[in-house]
Amino acid sequence: MKIDRLLAITVLLLNRGRLSAKELAERFEVSSKTIYRDMDTLSQAGIPIVAHQGISGGFEIMEHYMIDKYWLSAEEMSTLVAAVKGMSSALADQQMDILLEKVKALLHRVEQSFGGEYRRESVVMDFQPWGQRQGLKNSVSLLKQAIQESRRVIMEYISSEGASERRIIEPASLILKGNVWYVQAYCLVREDERIFRLSRMQRIEMLSEHYESRPLSGKESLEWKTSWSHEQEQETVLLFEASARQRVADIFPPEQVNVSPDGAIRVQTRYKLDEWFYGMILSFGAQVLVEQPHEAAEELKRRAQRIISRYGNQDR
C-alpha cells in the first residue's frame, strides 16, 4: 500500500540520511517516477524533504526533524512488548524491566488511539530454554557490565576438545544465537578475535584493567565457520527408527529426510566427523544406524564398547 511505503520511506530517511531515487526505487520495487511522486506527497504532508542534485545527490529530511506521534500500529507495538519480555526472561537487568514498563505504557496509549483494547500475547518469546542449563543470567550481567565499562575479564574456558584453559579477554558484544549465549571478544592469550560460549565459561571475574576498543568483525550474519572444526566434511547417510521422527524433525531440514512406507527414516547430508557429530549421534542411542561413512560407524562402535566396559567394571 502507498501509505505503508510513504511511512517506510520516512523512517529510512530519518535513520540513514540521504538516499537517491534509484536506491529507494530498488528497495521498494517501484519506478523512480513513483519515488518522485512520493516525495511530493511527503512534502505536501509537512515533512521537510530536501532534494540534492548531482552525482552524490538524493533526498533527505531536514536536520533536527523528528516524528513525535505514535506512528507504530498496536500490533507492531504488541510485538515489541513480546520481544522485550523475551529479553527480560534472559537478563537479570533492572534496566530491561524498566524498558518493558515503558513499552507497555506506549502500547496502552496506542491502543487508546485505536479506540479499544488490542488482543495481546499473540507472540510469546522466552529465551530461557527447557531442559538446558539455567543460571547464566549472572554471567550475562557481569559481561554486560564489563563491555559497558571496557574492562577485561578472566575466566577458565572449556574448549571443544574438553581442555580447560585460563583466558583473559576483552569482551565486545553479547550474542544470543537461538537460545544460546555467546560473547564476542579479543582473547589476549590467542592474540586474536574469538567467540566464546557462555555455558563453557567457568569462574568468570571482571578485572580492574581497562582496554581500548579494537576493530572486530561484524555481527550482522553470524554463520558457522568451517574453520572452527578441523575435520573435513563428508557425505553422511543416517538410518533412523520411526520412533526418532520427532527429534529428526528438530535437527534436519525436510529436504534431507526421506521417510519410507514402514516409517523408517533415511537422512542424507554432510557432516564433519568431530566431537559434536559423535555426541549428537550417540544421543539417539539405538534409534540410529550410521550407514555412511564407514569410519564413522566404526568409531561409534568403539565408543559404544568403551561405554559398555565402564558399566562392566562396576559389576566387579
Tab-separated table of C-alpha atoms in Angstrom:
chain	number	residue	atom	x	y	z
A	1	MET	CA	0.000	0.000	0.000
A	2	LYS	CA	1.130	3.549	-0.740
A	3	ILE	CA	0.697	4.742	2.858
A	4	ASP	CA	2.942	1.912	4.107
A	5	ARG	CA	5.608	2.820	1.542
A	6	LEU	CA	5.456	6.505	2.487
A	7	LEU	CA	5.916	5.688	6.172
A	8	ALA	CA	8.776	3.287	5.386
A	9	ILE	CA	10.499	5.930	3.216
A	10	THR	CA	10.184	8.492	6.025
A	11	VAL	CA	11.733	6.109	8.563
A	12	LEU	CA	14.582	5.216	6.160
A	13	LEU	CA	15.434	8.862	5.538
A	14	LEU	CA	15.364	9.607	9.260
A	15	ASN	CA	17.686	6.693	10.030
A	16	ARG	CA	20.074	6.753	7.072
A	17	GLY	CA	20.162	10.315	5.841
A	18	ARG	CA	20.473	10.964	2.112
A	19	LEU	CA	19.237	8.308	-0.325
A	20	SER	CA	18.933	8.505	-4.099
A	21	ALA	CA	15.700	7.926	-6.006
A	22	LYS	CA	17.301	4.861	-7.601
A	23	GLU	CA	18.148	3.333	-4.200
A	24	LEU	CA	14.625	3.909	-2.936
A	25	ALA	CA	13.066	2.600	-6.153
A	26	GLU	CA	15.089	-0.613	-5.968
A	27	ARG	CA	14.278	-1.134	-2.298
A	28	PHE	CA	10.519	-0.718	-2.725
A	29	GLU	CA	10.373	-2.266	-6.218
A	30	VAL	CA	8.761	0.731	-7.865
A	31	SER	CA	9.864	3.173	-10.578
A	32	SER	CA	11.906	6.315	-9.946
A	33	LYS	CA	8.886	8.346	-11.113
A	34	THR	CA	6.838	6.795	-8.313
A	35	ILE	CA	9.522	7.803	-5.786
A	36	TYR	CA	9.435	11.410	-7.057
A	37	ARG	CA	5.645	11.434	-6.654
A	38	ASP	CA	6.052	10.001	-3.135
A	39	MET	CA	8.457	12.812	-2.249
A	40	ASP	CA	5.898	15.393	-3.428
A	41	THR	CA	3.260	13.698	-1.270
A	42	LEU	CA	5.513	13.731	1.806
A	43	SER	CA	6.362	17.406	1.254
A	44	GLN	CA	2.673	18.300	0.977
A	45	ALA	CA	2.079	16.406	4.252
A	46	GLY	CA	4.502	18.753	6.016
A	47	ILE	CA	7.626	16.589	6.127
A	48	PRO	CA	10.622	18.795	5.176
A	49	ILE	CA	12.122	16.822	2.279
A	50	VAL	CA	15.319	18.288	0.790
A	51	ALA	CA	16.389	17.293	-2.744
A	52	HIS	CA	20.083	17.435	-3.796
A	53	GLN	CA	21.304	17.370	-7.391
A	54	GLY	CA	24.456	15.805	-8.831
A	55	ILE	CA	26.324	12.513	-8.551
A	56	SER	CA	26.035	12.405	-4.759
A	57	GLY	CA	22.517	13.810	-4.827
A	58	GLY	CA	19.337	12.348	-3.459
A	59	PHE	CA	16.646	13.016	-0.905
A	60	GLU	CA	16.988	13.639	2.797
A	61	ILE	CA	14.917	15.051	5.635
A	62	MET	CA	15.910	18.397	7.094
A	63	GLU	CA	18.173	18.072	10.124
A	64	HIS	CA	16.548	18.013	13.589
A	65	TYR	CA	13.170	16.905	12.201
A	66	MET	CA	11.637	14.019	14.101
A	67	ILE	CA	8.318	12.213	14.293
A	68	ASP	CA	6.714	12.958	17.626
A	69	LYS	CA	3.497	10.981	17.207
A	70	TYR	CA	2.805	7.296	17.857
A	71	TRP	CA	3.225	6.020	14.315
A	72	LEU	CA	3.625	2.352	15.288
A	73	SER	CA	0.439	0.296	14.995
A	74	ALA	CA	-0.957	-1.510	18.037
A	75	GLU	CA	0.067	-4.836	16.514
A	76	GLU	CA	3.642	-3.647	15.932
A	77	MET	CA	3.838	-2.275	19.469
A	78	SER	CA	2.487	-5.554	20.867
A	79	THR	CA	5.250	-7.452	19.027
A	80	LEU	CA	7.806	-5.048	20.528
A	81	VAL	CA	6.445	-5.807	24.018
A	82	ALA	CA	6.826	-9.552	23.351
A	83	ALA	CA	10.449	-9.083	22.252
A	84	VAL	CA	11.344	-7.023	25.334
A	85	LYS	CA	9.628	-9.604	27.575
A	86	GLY	CA	11.739	-12.319	25.971
A	87	MET	CA	14.957	-10.425	26.618
A	88	SER	CA	13.845	-9.735	30.185
A	89	SER	CA	13.462	-13.505	30.732
A	90	ALA	CA	17.117	-13.989	29.796
A	91	LEU	CA	18.662	-10.983	31.557
A	92	ALA	CA	18.861	-10.147	35.254
A	93	ASP	CA	18.807	-6.477	34.373
A	94	GLN	CA	16.731	-3.803	36.105
A	95	GLN	CA	17.069	-1.544	33.057
A	96	MET	CA	15.341	-4.215	30.946
A	97	ASP	CA	12.449	-4.325	33.437
A	98	ILE	CA	12.131	-0.531	33.267
A	99	LEU	CA	12.207	-0.661	29.454
A	100	LEU	CA	9.431	-3.259	29.498
A	101	GLU	CA	7.234	-0.987	31.611
A	102	LYS	CA	7.882	1.957	29.261
A	103	VAL	CA	6.996	-0.074	26.155
A	104	LYS	CA	3.849	-1.391	27.854
A	105	ALA	CA	2.818	2.199	28.573
A	106	LEU	CA	3.324	3.123	24.910
A	107	LEU	CA	1.241	0.111	23.862
A	108	HIS	CA	-1.582	1.227	26.156
A	109	ARG	CA	-1.589	4.714	24.602
A	110	VAL	CA	-1.544	3.289	21.064
A	111	GLU	CA	-4.461	1.006	21.962
A	112	GLN	CA	-6.409	4.003	23.236
A	113	SER	CA	-5.863	5.790	19.944
A	114	PHE	CA	-7.394	2.763	18.190
A	115	GLY	CA	-10.456	3.053	20.420
A	116	GLY	CA	-10.152	-0.236	22.230
A	117	GLU	CA	-8.008	-2.994	23.691
A	118	TYR	CA	-5.778	-4.812	21.211
A	119	ARG	CA	-5.503	-8.560	21.747
A	120	ARG	CA	-2.136	-9.250	23.373
A	121	GLU	CA	0.195	-12.212	23.659
A	122	SER	CA	-0.269	-13.305	20.038
A	123	VAL	CA	3.503	-13.900	20.126
A	124	VAL	CA	5.424	-15.085	23.204
A	125	MET	CA	9.239	-15.015	23.278
A	126	ASP	CA	11.107	-16.755	26.098
A	127	PHE	CA	14.855	-17.189	25.757
A	128	GLN	CA	15.182	-19.495	28.772
A	129	PRO	CA	15.296	-22.985	27.173
A	130	TRP	CA	13.562	-26.053	28.588
A	131	GLY	CA	15.811	-28.869	29.757
A	132	GLN	CA	19.073	-26.952	29.483
A	133	ARG	CA	21.426	-25.370	31.967
A	134	GLN	CA	19.907	-22.439	33.834
A	135	GLY	CA	21.606	-19.728	35.843
A	136	LEU	CA	23.537	-17.861	33.137
A	137	LYS	CA	21.870	-14.553	33.988
A	138	ASN	CA	24.635	-13.564	36.420
A	139	SER	CA	27.317	-14.265	33.811
A	140	VAL	CA	25.406	-12.265	31.203
A	141	SER	CA	25.049	-9.335	33.618
A	142	LEU	CA	28.749	-9.405	34.555
A	143	LEU	CA	29.861	-9.456	30.920
A	144	LYS	CA	27.381	-6.706	30.013
A	145	GLN	CA	28.897	-4.531	32.740
A	146	ALA	CA	32.427	-5.343	31.558
A	147	ILE	CA	31.510	-4.302	27.998
A	148	GLN	CA	29.929	-1.055	29.171
A	149	GLU	CA	32.949	-0.187	31.337
A	150	SER	CA	35.585	-1.535	28.860
A	151	ARG	CA	37.111	-3.831	31.477
A	152	ARG	CA	38.967	-7.071	30.907
A	153	VAL	CA	37.619	-10.411	32.116
A	154	ILE	CA	39.484	-13.500	33.300
A	155	MET	CA	37.946	-16.971	33.170
A	156	GLU	CA	38.530	-20.662	32.625
A	157	TYR	CA	37.191	-21.850	29.292
A	158	ILE	CA	36.344	-25.437	28.350
A	159	SER	CA	37.309	-25.947	24.713
A	160	SER	CA	35.502	-28.209	22.212
A	161	GLU	CA	38.208	-30.828	22.950
A	162	GLY	CA	37.352	-30.741	26.659
A	163	ALA	CA	40.500	-28.934	27.816
A	164	SER	CA	40.216	-26.182	30.460
A	165	GLU	CA	42.314	-23.099	29.769
A	166	ARG	CA	42.782	-19.818	31.607
A	167	ARG	CA	41.847	-16.906	29.330
A	168	ILE	CA	41.887	-13.132	29.632
A	169	ILE	CA	39.507	-11.455	27.211
A	170	GLU	CA	38.281	-8.029	26.185
A	171	PRO	CA	34.525	-8.579	25.692
A	172	ALA	CA	32.944	-6.593	22.860
A	173	SER	CA	29.405	-7.918	22.361
A	174	LEU	CA	26.964	-10.352	23.907
A	175	ILE	CA	25.247	-12.530	21.305
A	176	LEU	CA	22.055	-14.545	21.756
A	177	LYS	CA	22.098	-17.121	18.961
A	178	GLY	CA	18.894	-19.147	19.102
A	179	ASN	CA	18.695	-19.835	22.838
A	180	VAL	CA	22.463	-19.950	23.440
A	181	TRP	CA	24.513	-17.026	24.773
A	182	TYR	CA	27.925	-16.198	23.309
A	183	VAL	CA	30.352	-13.340	23.807
A	184	GLN	CA	32.473	-11.871	21.032
A	185	ALA	CA	35.830	-10.814	22.440
A	186	TYR	CA	39.505	-10.260	21.812
A	187	CYS	CA	41.500	-13.032	23.505
A	188	LEU	CA	44.845	-11.881	24.915
A	189	VAL	CA	46.077	-15.489	25.161
A	190	ARG	CA	45.411	-16.271	21.471
A	191	GLU	CA	46.040	-12.653	20.404
A	192	ASP	CA	43.024	-12.844	18.117
A	193	GLU	CA	39.269	-12.376	17.968
A	194	ARG	CA	37.181	-15.244	19.409
A	195	ILE	CA	33.546	-16.138	20.096
A	196	PHE	CA	33.062	-17.911	23.444
A	197	ARG	CA	30.016	-19.895	24.531
A	198	LEU	CA	28.902	-18.695	27.973
A	199	SER	CA	27.939	-22.152	29.251
A	200	ARG	CA	31.614	-23.169	28.854
A	201	MET	CA	32.958	-20.152	30.724
A	202	GLN	CA	33.825	-21.027	34.329
A	203	ARG	CA	34.784	-18.799	37.298
A	204	ILE	CA	34.327	-15.517	35.442
A	205	GLU	CA	35.841	-12.457	37.100
A	206	MET	CA	35.924	-8.838	35.972
A	207	LEU	CA	39.355	-7.237	36.290
A	208	SER	CA	40.171	-3.636	37.168
A	209	GLU	CA	42.183	-3.300	33.939
A	210	HIS	CA	40.523	-1.224	31.199
A	211	TYR	CA	41.047	-1.689	27.470
A	212	GLU	CA	40.746	0.330	24.267
A	213	SER	CA	38.167	-0.902	21.758
A	214	ARG	CA	39.541	-2.981	18.884
A	215	PRO	CA	38.032	-3.348	15.384
A	216	LEU	CA	36.271	-6.726	15.315
A	217	SER	CA	34.307	-8.412	12.530
A	218	GLY	CA	30.650	-7.543	12.002
A	219	LYS	CA	27.855	-9.495	13.688
A	220	GLU	CA	25.086	-8.918	11.140
A	221	SER	CA	25.333	-12.502	9.835
A	222	LEU	CA	26.703	-14.978	12.352
A	223	GLU	CA	27.160	-18.166	10.394
A	224	TRP	CA	29.029	-21.308	11.396
A	225	LYS	CA	32.642	-21.096	10.272
A	226	THR	CA	34.119	-24.291	8.904
A	227	SER	CA	37.484	-23.311	10.398
A	228	TRP	CA	36.039	-23.902	13.902
A	229	SER	CA	36.352	-27.655	13.316
A	230	HIS	CA	39.497	-29.183	11.841
A	231	GLU	CA	37.723	-32.195	10.340
A	232	GLN	CA	36.685	-32.382	6.682
A	233	GLU	CA	33.023	-32.560	5.713
A	234	GLN	CA	31.950	-35.964	4.439
A	235	GLU	CA	28.845	-37.370	2.783
A	236	THR	CA	26.825	-38.910	5.608
A	237	VAL	CA	23.849	-41.296	5.476
A	238	LEU	CA	21.906	-41.973	8.689
A	239	LEU	CA	19.099	-44.516	9.169
A	240	PHE	CA	16.645	-43.738	11.982
A	241	GLU	CA	13.849	-45.776	13.502
A	242	ALA	CA	10.321	-44.371	13.182
A	243	SER	CA	10.300	-43.566	16.918
A	244	ALA	CA	13.013	-40.918	16.329
A	245	ARG	CA	10.974	-38.905	13.846
A	246	GLN	CA	10.248	-36.036	16.258
A	247	ARG	CA	13.921	-35.411	17.041
A	248	VAL	CA	14.906	-35.896	13.405
A	249	ALA	CA	12.497	-33.076	12.507
A	250	ASP	CA	14.154	-30.885	15.171
A	251	ILE	CA	17.643	-31.327	13.689
A	252	PHE	CA	17.433	-31.963	9.939
A	253	PRO	CA	15.726	-29.880	7.202
A	254	PRO	CA	12.921	-31.687	5.293
A	255	GLU	CA	14.879	-31.849	2.029
A	256	GLN	CA	17.466	-34.124	3.700
A	257	VAL	CA	14.868	-36.523	5.113
A	258	ASN	CA	13.161	-39.432	3.351
A	259	VAL	CA	10.509	-41.446	5.212
A	260	SER	CA	9.759	-44.960	3.872
A	261	PRO	CA	6.264	-46.541	3.993
A	262	ASP	CA	7.197	-48.580	7.089
A	263	GLY	CA	8.178	-45.375	8.935
A	264	ALA	CA	11.959	-45.832	8.773
A	265	ILE	CA	13.825	-42.573	8.158
A	266	ARG	CA	16.826	-42.042	5.896
A	267	VAL	CA	18.804	-38.820	6.217
A	268	GLN	CA	21.419	-37.858	3.641
A	269	THR	CA	23.588	-34.852	4.483
A	270	ARG	CA	27.190	-33.695	5.013
A	271	TYR	CA	28.941	-33.554	8.378
A	272	LYS	CA	32.341	-33.033	9.916
A	273	LEU	CA	33.137	-36.123	11.976
A	274	ASP	CA	34.022	-34.225	15.139
A	275	GLU	CA	33.005	-34.448	18.793
A	276	TRP	CA	29.743	-32.617	18.176
A	277	PHE	CA	28.747	-35.143	15.492
A	278	TYR	CA	29.504	-38.208	17.622
A	279	GLY	CA	27.745	-36.701	20.637
A	280	MET	CA	24.650	-35.967	18.549
A	281	ILE	CA	24.549	-39.494	17.093
A	282	LEU	CA	25.092	-41.197	20.467
A	283	SER	CA	22.240	-39.150	21.942
A	284	PHE	CA	19.871	-41.185	19.726
A	285	GLY	CA	21.031	-44.448	21.303
A	286	ALA	CA	19.798	-47.493	19.363
A	287	GLN	CA	17.414	-45.385	17.258
A	288	VAL	CA	20.053	-44.634	14.620
A	289	LEU	CA	22.477	-46.515	12.397
A	290	VAL	CA	25.288	-44.765	10.511
A	291	GLU	CA	25.298	-46.279	7.040
A	292	GLN	CA	27.965	-43.957	5.628
A	293	PRO	CA	30.853	-43.165	6.067
A	294	HIS	CA	32.238	-46.496	7.270
A	295	GLU	CA	34.866	-44.878	9.540
A	296	ALA	CA	32.153	-43.035	11.471
A	297	ALA	CA	30.288	-46.293	12.088
A	298	GLU	CA	33.498	-47.945	13.326
A	299	GLU	CA	34.287	-45.028	15.640
A	300	LEU	CA	30.778	-45.199	17.121
A	301	LYS	CA	31.245	-48.935	17.750
A	302	ARG	CA	34.498	-48.230	19.605
A	303	ARG	CA	32.823	-45.551	21.709
A	304	ALA	CA	29.865	-47.808	22.494
A	305	GLN	CA	32.247	-50.588	23.552
A	306	ARG	CA	34.047	-48.175	25.887
A	307	ILE	CA	30.693	-47.247	27.435
A	308	ILE	CA	29.849	-50.923	27.962
A	309	SER	CA	33.258	-51.591	29.520
A	310	ARG	CA	32.782	-48.763	32.023
A	311	TYR	CA	29.496	-50.238	33.219
A	312	GLY	CA	31.026	-53.740	33.182
A	313	ASN	CA	33.729	-52.590	35.617
A	314	GLN	CA	31.036	-51.540	38.093
A	315	ASP	CA	29.808	-55.149	38.403
A	316	ARG	CA	33.142	-56.378	39.722
